[in-house]
Coordinates of C-alpha atoms and ligand atoms in Angstrom, one line a residue:
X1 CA -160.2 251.6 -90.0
X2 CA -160.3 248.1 -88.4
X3 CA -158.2 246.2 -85.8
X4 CA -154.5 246.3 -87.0
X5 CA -152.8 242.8 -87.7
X6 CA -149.0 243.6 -89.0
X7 CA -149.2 246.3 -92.3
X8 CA -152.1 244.9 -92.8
X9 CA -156.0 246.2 -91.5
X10 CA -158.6 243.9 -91.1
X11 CA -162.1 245.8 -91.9
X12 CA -164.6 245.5 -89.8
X13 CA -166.6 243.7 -92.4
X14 CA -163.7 240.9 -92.8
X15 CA -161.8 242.3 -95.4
X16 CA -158.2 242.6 -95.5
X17 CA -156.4 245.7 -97.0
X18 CA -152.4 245.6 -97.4
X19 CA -151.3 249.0 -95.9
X20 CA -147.7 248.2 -97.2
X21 CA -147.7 251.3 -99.7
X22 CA -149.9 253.6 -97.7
X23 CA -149.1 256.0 -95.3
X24 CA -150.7 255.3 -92.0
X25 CA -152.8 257.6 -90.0
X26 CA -151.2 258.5 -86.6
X27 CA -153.2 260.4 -84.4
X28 CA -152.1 263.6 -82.7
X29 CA -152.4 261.8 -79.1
X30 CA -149.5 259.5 -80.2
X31 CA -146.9 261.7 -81.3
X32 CA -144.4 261.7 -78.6
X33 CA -145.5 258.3 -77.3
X34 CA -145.9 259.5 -74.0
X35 CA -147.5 256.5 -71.7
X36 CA -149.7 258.3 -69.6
X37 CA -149.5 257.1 -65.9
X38 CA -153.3 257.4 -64.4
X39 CA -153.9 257.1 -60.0
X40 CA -157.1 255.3 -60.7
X41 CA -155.9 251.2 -59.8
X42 CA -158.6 249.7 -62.2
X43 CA -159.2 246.0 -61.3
X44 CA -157.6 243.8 -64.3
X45 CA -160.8 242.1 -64.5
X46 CA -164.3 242.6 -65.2
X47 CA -167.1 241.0 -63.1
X48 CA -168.1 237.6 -64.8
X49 CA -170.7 236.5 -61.6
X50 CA -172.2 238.1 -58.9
X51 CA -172.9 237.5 -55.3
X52 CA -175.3 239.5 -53.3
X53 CA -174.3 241.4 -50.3
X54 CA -176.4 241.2 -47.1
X55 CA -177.5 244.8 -45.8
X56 CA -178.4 244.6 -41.9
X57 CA -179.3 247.7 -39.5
X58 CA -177.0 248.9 -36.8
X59 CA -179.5 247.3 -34.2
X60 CA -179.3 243.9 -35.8
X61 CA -175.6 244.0 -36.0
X62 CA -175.8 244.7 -31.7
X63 CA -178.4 241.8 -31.4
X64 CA -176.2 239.6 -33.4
X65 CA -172.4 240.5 -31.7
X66 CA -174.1 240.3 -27.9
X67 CA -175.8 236.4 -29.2
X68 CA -171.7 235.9 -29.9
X69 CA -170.4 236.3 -26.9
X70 CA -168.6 239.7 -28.7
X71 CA -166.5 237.1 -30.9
X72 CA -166.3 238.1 -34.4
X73 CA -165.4 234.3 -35.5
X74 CA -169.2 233.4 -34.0
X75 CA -170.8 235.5 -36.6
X76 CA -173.1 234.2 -39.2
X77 CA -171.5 235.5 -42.4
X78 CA -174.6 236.4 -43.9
X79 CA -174.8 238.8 -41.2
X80 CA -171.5 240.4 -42.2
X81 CA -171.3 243.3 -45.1
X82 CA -167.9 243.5 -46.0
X83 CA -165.8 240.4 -45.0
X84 CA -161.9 241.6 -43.8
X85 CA -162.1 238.6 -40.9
X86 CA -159.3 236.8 -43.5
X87 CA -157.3 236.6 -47.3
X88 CA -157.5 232.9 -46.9
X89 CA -159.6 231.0 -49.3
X90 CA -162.2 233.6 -49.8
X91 CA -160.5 235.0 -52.7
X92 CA -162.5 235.2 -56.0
X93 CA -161.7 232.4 -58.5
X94 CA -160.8 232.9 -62.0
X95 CA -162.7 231.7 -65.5
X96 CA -159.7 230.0 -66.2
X97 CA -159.8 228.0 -62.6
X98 CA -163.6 227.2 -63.3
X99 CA -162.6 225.6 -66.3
X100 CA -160.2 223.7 -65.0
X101 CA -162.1 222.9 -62.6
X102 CA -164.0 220.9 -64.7
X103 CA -160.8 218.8 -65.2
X104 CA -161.0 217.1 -62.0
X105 CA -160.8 213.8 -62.0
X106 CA -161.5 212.0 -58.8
X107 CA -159.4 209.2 -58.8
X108 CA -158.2 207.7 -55.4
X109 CA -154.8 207.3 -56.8
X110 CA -152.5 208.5 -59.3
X111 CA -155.1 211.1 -60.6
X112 CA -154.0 213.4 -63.5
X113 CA -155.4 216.2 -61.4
X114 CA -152.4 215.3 -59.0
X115 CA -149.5 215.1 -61.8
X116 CA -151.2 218.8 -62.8
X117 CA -150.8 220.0 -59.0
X118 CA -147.5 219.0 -58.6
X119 CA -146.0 219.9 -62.1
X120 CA -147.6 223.4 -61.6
X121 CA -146.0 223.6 -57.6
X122 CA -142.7 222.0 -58.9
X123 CA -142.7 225.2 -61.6
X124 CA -142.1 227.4 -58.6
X125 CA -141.1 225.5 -55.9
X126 CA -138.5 222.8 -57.3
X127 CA -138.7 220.4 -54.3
X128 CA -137.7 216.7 -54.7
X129 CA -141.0 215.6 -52.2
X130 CA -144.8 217.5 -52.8
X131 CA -146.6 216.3 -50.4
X132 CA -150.7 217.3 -51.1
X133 CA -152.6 218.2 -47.4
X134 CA -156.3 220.0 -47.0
X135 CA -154.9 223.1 -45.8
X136 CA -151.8 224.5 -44.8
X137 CA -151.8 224.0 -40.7
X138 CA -152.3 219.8 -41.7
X139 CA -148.9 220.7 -43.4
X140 CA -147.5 222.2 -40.2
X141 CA -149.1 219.2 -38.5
X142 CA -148.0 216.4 -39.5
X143 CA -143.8 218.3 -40.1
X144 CA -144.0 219.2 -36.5
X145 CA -145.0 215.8 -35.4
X146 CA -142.5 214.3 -37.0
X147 CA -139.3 216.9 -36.1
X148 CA -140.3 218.7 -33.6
X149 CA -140.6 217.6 -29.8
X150 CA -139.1 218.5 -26.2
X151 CA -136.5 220.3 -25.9
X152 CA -136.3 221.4 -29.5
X153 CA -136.3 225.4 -30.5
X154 CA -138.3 226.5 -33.8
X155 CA -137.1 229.9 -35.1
X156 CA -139.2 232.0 -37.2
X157 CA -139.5 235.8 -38.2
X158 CA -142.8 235.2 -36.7
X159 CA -144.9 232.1 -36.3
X160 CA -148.4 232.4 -37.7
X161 CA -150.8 231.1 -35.0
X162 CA -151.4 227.7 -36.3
X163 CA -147.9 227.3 -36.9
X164 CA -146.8 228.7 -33.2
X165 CA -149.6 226.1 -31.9
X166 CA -148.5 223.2 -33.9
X167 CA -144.5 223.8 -32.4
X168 CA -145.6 224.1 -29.1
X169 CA -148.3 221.0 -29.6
X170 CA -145.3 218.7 -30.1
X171 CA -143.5 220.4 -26.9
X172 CA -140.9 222.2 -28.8
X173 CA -140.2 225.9 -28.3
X174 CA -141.2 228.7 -31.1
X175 CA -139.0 231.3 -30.7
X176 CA -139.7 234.8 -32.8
X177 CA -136.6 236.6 -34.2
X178 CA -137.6 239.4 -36.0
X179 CA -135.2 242.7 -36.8
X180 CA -136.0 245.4 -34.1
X181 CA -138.1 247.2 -36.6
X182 CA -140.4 245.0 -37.6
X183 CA -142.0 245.7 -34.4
X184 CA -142.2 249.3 -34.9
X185 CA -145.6 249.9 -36.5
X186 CA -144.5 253.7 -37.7
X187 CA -140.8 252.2 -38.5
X188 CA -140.5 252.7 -42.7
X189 CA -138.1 250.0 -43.3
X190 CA -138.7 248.3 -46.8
X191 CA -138.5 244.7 -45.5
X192 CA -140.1 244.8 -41.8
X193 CA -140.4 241.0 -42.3
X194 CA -137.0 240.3 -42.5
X195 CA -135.1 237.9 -39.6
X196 CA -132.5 239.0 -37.4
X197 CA -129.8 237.2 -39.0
X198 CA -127.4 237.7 -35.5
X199 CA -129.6 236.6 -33.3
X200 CA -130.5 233.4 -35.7
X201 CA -126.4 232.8 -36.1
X202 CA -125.9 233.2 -32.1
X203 CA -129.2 230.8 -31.6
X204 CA -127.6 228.2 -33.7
X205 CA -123.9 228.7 -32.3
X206 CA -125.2 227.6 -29.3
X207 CA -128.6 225.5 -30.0
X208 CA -127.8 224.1 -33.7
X209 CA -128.4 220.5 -32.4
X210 CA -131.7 221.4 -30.6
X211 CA -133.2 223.5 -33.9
X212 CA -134.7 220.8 -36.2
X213 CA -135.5 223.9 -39.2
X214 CA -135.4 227.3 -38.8
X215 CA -138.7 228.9 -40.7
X216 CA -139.2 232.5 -42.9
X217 CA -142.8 233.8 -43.2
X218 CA -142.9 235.1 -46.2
X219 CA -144.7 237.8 -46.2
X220 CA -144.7 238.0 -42.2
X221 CA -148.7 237.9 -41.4
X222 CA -148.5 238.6 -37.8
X223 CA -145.9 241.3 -38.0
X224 CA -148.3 243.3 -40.4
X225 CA -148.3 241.5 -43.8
X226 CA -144.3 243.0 -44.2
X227 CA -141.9 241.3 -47.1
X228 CA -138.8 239.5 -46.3
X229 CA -136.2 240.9 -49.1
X230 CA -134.4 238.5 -51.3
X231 CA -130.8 239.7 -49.4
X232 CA -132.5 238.6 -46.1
X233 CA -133.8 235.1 -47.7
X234 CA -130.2 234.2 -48.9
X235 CA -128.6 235.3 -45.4
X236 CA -130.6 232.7 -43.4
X237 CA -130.0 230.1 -46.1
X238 CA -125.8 231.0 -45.7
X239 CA -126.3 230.6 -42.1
X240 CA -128.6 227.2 -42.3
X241 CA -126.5 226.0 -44.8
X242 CA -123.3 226.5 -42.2
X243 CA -124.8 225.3 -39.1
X244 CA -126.4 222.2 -40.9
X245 CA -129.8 222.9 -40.3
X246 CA -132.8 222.5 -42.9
X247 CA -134.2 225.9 -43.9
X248 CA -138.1 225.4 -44.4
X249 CA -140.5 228.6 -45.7
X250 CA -143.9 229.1 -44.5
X251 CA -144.9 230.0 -48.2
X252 CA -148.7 231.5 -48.3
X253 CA -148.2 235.0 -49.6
X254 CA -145.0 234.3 -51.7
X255 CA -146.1 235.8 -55.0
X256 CA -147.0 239.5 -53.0
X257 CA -143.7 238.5 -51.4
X258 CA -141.6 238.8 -54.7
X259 CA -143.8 241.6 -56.3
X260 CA -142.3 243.2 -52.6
X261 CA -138.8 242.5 -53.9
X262 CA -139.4 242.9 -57.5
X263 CA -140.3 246.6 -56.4
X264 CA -138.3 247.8 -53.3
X265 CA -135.1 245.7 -53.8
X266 CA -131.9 247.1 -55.6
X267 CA -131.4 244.9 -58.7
X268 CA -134.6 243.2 -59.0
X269 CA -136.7 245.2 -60.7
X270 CA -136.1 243.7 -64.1
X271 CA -136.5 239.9 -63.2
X272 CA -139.9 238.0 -63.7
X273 CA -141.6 237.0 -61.1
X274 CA -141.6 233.6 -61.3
X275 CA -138.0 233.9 -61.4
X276 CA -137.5 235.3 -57.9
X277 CA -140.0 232.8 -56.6
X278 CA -137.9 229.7 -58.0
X279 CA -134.1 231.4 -56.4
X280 CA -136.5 232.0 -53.2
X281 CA -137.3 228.0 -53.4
X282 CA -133.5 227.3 -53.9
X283 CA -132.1 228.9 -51.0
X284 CA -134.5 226.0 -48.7
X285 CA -134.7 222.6 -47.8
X286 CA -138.5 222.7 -48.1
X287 CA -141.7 224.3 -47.5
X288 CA -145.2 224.4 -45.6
X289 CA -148.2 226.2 -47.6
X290 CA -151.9 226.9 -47.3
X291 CA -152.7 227.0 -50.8
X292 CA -156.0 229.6 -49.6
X293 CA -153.9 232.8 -50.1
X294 CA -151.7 233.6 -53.1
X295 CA -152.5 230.2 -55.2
X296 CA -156.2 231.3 -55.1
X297 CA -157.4 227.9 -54.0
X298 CA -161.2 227.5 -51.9
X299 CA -159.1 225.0 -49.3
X300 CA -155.5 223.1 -50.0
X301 CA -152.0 223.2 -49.3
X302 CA -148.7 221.2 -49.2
X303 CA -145.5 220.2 -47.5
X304 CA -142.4 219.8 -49.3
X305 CA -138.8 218.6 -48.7
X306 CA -135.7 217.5 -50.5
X307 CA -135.1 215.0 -48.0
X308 CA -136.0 211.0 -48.5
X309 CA -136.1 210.0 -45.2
X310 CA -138.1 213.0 -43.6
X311 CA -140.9 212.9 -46.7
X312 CA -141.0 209.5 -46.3
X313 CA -142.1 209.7 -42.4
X314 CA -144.1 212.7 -43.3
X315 CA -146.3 210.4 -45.9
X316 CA -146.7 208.2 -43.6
X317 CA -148.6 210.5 -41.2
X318 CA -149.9 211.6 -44.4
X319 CA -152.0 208.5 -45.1
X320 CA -153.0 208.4 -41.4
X321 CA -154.5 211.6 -41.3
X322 CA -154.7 213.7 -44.7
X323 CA -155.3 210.2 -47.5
X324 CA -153.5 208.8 -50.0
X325 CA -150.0 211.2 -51.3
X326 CA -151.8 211.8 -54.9
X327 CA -154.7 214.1 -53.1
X328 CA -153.7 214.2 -49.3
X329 CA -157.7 215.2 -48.4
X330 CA -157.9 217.7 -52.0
X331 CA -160.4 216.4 -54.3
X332 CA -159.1 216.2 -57.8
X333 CA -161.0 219.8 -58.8
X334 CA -159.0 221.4 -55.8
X335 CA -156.1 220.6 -57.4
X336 CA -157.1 221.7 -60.6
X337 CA -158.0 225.1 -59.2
X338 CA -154.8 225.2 -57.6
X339 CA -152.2 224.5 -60.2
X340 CA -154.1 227.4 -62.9
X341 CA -154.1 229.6 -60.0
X342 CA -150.5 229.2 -59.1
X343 CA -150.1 230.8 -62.9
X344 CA -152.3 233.6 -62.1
X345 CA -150.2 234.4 -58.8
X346 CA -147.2 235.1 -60.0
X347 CA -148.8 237.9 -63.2
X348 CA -147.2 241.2 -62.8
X349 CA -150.8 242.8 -63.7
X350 CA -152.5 241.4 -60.9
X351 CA -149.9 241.9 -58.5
X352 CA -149.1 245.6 -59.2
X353 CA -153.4 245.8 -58.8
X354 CA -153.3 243.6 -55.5
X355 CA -150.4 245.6 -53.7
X356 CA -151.6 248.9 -55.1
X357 CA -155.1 248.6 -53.7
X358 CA -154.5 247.0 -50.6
X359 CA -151.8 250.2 -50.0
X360 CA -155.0 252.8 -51.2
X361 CA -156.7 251.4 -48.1
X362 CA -154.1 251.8 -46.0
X363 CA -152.8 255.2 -47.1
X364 CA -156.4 256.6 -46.7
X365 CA -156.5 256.0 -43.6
X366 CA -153.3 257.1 -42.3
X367 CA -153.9 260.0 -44.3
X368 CA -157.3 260.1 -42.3
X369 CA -154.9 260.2 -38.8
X370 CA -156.4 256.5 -38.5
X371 CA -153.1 254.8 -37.0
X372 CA -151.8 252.0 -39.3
X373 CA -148.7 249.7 -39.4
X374 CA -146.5 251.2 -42.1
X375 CA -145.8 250.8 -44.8
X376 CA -148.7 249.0 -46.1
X377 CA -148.6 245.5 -46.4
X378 CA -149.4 243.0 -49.0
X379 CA -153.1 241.3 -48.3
X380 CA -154.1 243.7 -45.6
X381 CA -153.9 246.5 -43.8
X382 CA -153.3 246.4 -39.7
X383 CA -155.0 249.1 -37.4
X384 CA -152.7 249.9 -34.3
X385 CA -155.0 249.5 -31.9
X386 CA -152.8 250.2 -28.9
X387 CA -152.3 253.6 -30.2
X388 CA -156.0 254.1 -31.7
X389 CA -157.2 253.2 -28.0
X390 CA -154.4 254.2 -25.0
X391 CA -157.5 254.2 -22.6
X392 CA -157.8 250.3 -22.8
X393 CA -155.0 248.0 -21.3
X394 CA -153.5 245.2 -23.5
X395 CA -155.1 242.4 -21.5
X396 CA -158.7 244.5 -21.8
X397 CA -157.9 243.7 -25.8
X398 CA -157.7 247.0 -27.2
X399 CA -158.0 245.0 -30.8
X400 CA -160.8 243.0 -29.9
X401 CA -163.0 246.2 -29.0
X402 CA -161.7 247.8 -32.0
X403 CA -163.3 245.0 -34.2
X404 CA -166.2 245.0 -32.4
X405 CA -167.0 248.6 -33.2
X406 CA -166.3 247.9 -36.8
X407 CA -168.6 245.5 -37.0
X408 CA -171.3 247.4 -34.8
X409 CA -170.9 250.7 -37.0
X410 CA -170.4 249.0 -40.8
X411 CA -171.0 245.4 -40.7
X412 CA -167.3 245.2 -41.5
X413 CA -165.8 242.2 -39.8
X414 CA -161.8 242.3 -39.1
X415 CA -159.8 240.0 -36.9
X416 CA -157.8 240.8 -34.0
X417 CA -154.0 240.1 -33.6
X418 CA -153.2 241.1 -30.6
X419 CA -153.0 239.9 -27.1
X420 CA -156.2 237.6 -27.7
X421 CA -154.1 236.2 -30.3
X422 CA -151.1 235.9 -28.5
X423 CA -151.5 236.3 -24.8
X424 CA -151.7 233.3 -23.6
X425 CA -148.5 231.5 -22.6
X426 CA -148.0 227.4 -22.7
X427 CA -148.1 227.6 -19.0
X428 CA -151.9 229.5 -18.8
X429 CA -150.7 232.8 -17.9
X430 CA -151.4 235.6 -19.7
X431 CA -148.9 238.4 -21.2
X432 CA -149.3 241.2 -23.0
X433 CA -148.5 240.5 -27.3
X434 CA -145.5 242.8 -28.7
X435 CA -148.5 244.6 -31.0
X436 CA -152.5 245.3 -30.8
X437 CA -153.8 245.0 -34.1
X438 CA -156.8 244.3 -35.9
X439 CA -156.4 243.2 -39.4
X440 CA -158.6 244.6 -42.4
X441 CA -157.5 241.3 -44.7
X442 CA -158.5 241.7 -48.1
X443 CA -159.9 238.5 -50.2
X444 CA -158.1 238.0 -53.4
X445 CA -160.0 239.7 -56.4
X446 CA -163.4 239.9 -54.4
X447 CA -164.4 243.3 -53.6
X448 CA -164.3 246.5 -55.6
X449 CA -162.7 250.3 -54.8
X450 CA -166.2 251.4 -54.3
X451 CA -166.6 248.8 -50.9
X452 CA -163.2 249.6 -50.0
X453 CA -164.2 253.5 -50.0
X454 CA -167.0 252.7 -47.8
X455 CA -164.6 250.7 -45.0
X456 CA -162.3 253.8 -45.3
X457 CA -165.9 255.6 -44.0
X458 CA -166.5 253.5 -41.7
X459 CA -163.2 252.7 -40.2
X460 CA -162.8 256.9 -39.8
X461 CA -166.0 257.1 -37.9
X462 CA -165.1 254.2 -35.7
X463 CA -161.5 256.1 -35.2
X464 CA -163.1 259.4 -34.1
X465 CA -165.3 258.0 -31.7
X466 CA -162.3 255.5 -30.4
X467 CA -161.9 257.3 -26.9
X468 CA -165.5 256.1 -25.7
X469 CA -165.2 252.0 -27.3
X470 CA -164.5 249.8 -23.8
X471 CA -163.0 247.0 -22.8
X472 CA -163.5 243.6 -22.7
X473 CA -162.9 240.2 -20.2
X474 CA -163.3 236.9 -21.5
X475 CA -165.7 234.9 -19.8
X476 CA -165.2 231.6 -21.3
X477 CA -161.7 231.3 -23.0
X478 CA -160.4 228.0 -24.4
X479 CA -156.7 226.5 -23.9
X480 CA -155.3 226.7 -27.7
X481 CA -155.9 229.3 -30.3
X482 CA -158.3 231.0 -28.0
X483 CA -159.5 233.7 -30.3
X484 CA -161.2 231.3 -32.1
X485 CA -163.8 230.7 -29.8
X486 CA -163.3 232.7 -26.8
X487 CA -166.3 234.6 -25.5
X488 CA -166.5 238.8 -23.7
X489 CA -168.4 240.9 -22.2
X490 CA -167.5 244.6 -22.1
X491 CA -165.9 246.2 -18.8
X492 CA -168.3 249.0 -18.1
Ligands
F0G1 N1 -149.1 230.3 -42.2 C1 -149.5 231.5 -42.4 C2 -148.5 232.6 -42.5 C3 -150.8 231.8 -42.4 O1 -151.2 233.1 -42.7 C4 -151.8 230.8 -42.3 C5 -153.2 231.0 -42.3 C6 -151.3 229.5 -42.1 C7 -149.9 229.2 -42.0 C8 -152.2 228.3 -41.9 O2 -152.9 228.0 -43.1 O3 -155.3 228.4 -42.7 O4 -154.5 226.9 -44.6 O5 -154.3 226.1 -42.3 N2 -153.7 232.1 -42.2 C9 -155.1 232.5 -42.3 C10 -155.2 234.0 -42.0 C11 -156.0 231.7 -41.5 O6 -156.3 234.5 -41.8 O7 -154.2 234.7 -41.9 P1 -154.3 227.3 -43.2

């Protein structure tokens, strides 16, 4: 037999035979053309280039946390083994974004890398305005600038960092309104990510003139990686759309988003992808994105808007800051990249693989009595640290020992999202966050089952020795997005 083309069989030495008389051979195996459903998630790839990890002893990995001030972000990365510090443009990139890589044409204006880039984000994301910027807090930048301001109130589900630092940089207000259980880290609900659509309607009753857009994190980051459902997306659009206030989405993880909704939501299950990603894109007024998560770019991102006046204003801080609107600080390869991966994104095959694995690592654990948020998110798993360590108080940053000893034990290097994160108010007080986490983040297509067994290892041998890992003061703390480049010491 050969490879089967219609009736007819192509030999494997080139010849064609016509089967259309013959009877064909069915093998027993096929007879009730049963599909067999196997637990293994095999990566729907093969290795095409390899990178070689960095082993380091337990000793060097204490020399190297104490020379950074205990600060995960001050690591040398060579230094790390396995790299769970982010999802954000340290995914692997495909064959097919290589290629187009080569593409790139460099252009100052009017490149065709740019009409490529903005056809491919138009596919998804029909917006009148794409505005191109170097990563997705420039996007939040230069909106914020322009609409945001004293006396104004951002809503959110929950502001990323940048995005919360970017609000209140411009003097406005970001104000969190997620449902009651998304900040439950045991609490099962399907769509933890979803906005509390009474407390948005009774915001705007009152504040509509004050709100200039309401945002959606899709999927939430800092409430554990949880999906906002479809129902959700079209019930702050419905109350935007009353109160005359633009509806923007914070966009990053919108393909694991849709493979969220695509699984858990009545009635979706059948639609493509893509399909759910474009109504998502019709129910708002425009977008920010950091084009380092789901669209598999090294570095971009964009801002988009239906609105003349506001994209025009936008631009303009655009050419200040970012460059010219046809590459806004991308080279022409970026967008290249970009636009073939925004294809690969929204592919049911790597999207069943990318929420099935990340959910292996988290159901291991939790299996393992390791406390995680439940139910698994989509680019990473988030390690309740409060509960994993009731011995250290929030403001002794229960998360940022828990990393530490992560890194100390496995070389594994996770980020903390937690009261480091979030502690410290506008007015340079200090509060406790609503959760302690540290976040195992999982690059995009980058690291195997076998490396992922080992963190379960290691994460489990951190976890059993959790009642002895300290606390920690920070001895030099910065004023904005502290955890950056804060530096500890442990209380001992
Ligand atoms: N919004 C969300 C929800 C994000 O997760 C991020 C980045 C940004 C905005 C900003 O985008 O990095 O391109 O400027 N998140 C990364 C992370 C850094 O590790 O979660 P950026």
């Amino acid at each position: 037999m050969g490879v089967r083309r219609g009736r007819n069989v192509i030999g494997f030495d080139g010849s064609m035979c016509d089967l259309s008389h013959k009877v064909r051979y069915v093998p027993s195996i096929y007879h009730h053309k049963m599909e067999y459903n196997f637990r293994t998630i095999i990566e729907p790839f093969r290795i095409h280039s390899v990178e070689p990890l960095h082993m380091t002893t337990r000793d060097q990995r204490i020399g190297a946390i104490e020379e950074c001030g205990f600060n995960v972000f001050n690591l040398h990365a060579q230094d790390v083994l396995i790299d769970l510090l982010t999802d954000s443009g340290t995914g692997a990139m495909s064959r097919d974004q290589w290629a187009a890589i080569q593409h790139g044409d460099e252009s100052y204006a009017g490149s065709p890398s740019w009409f490529r880039f903005e056809a491919g984000v138009k596919e998804l994301f029909a917006f009148e305005h794409i505005i191109p910027t170097h990563q997705g807090r420039a996007a939040e930048k230069i909106l914020f600038s322009v609409i945001g301001g004293p006396g104004k109130v951002v809503p959110n589900n929950t502001h990323f960092d940048t995005t919360r630092a970017n609000v209140e940089a411009s003097g406005a207000e970001a104000l969190d309104l997620l449902i009651a259980e998304g900040r439950d880290p045991s609490n099962l609900h399907p769509f933890k990510g979803n906005m509390d659509l009474d407390a948005l309607d009774g915001l705007l009753a009152t504040r509509a003139s004050d709100v200039p857009a309401v945002f959606l994190t899709i999927t939430n980051n800092s409430g554990g990686g949880q999906p906002v459902s479809l129902a959700n997306i079209r019930g702050v659009s419905e109350i935007c759309r009353r109160y005359g206030v633009p509806f923007f989405l914070d966009a990053c993880r919108f393909a694991e988003n849709a493979w969220f909704i695509h699984e858990r939501e009545p009635g979706q299950g059948e639609r493509d992808i893509a399909d759910i990603v474009r109504e998502v894109a019709s129910l708002a007024d425009g977008m920010t994105m950091s084009a380092k998560k789901d669209p598999f770019g090294n570095i971009g991102g964009w801002l988009a808007m239906n609105d003349d006046a506001l994209a025009e204003k936008c631009r303009n801080l655009l050419i200040l800051t970012e460059g010219f609107p046809t590459y806004g600080g991308l080279a022409g390869r970026d967008l290249e990249a970009i636009a073939q991966g925004l294809k690969e994104a929204v592919q049911p095959d790597y999207l069943r693989y990318r929420i099935q694995s990340t959910a292996y690592l988290g159901e291991a654990l939790h299996a393992a009595g390791v406390p995680v948020v439940m139910p698994i998110g989509g680019h990473a798993v988030y390690l309740d640290a409060k509960a994993l360590l009731p011995h250290v108080a929030p403001l002794e940053y229960p998360g940022q020992s828990l990393a530490v000893a992560l890194y100390e034990v496995g070389g594994i290097r996770a980020c903390e999202i937690g009261s480091v994160m979030f502690g410290r108010q506008p007015d340079g007080s200090e509060k406790p966050a609503a959760m302690e986490l540290v976040r195992l983040a999982i690059p995009r297509r980058t690291y195997t089952q076998s490396h992922i067994d080992y963190v379960i290892e290691v994460v489990s041998a951190v976890a059993a020795r959790a009642s002895s890992l300290p606390g920690y003061r920070m001895v030099y703390e910065p004023t904005t997005l502290r955890h950056f480049t804060a530096r500890y010491e442990p209380i001992v």
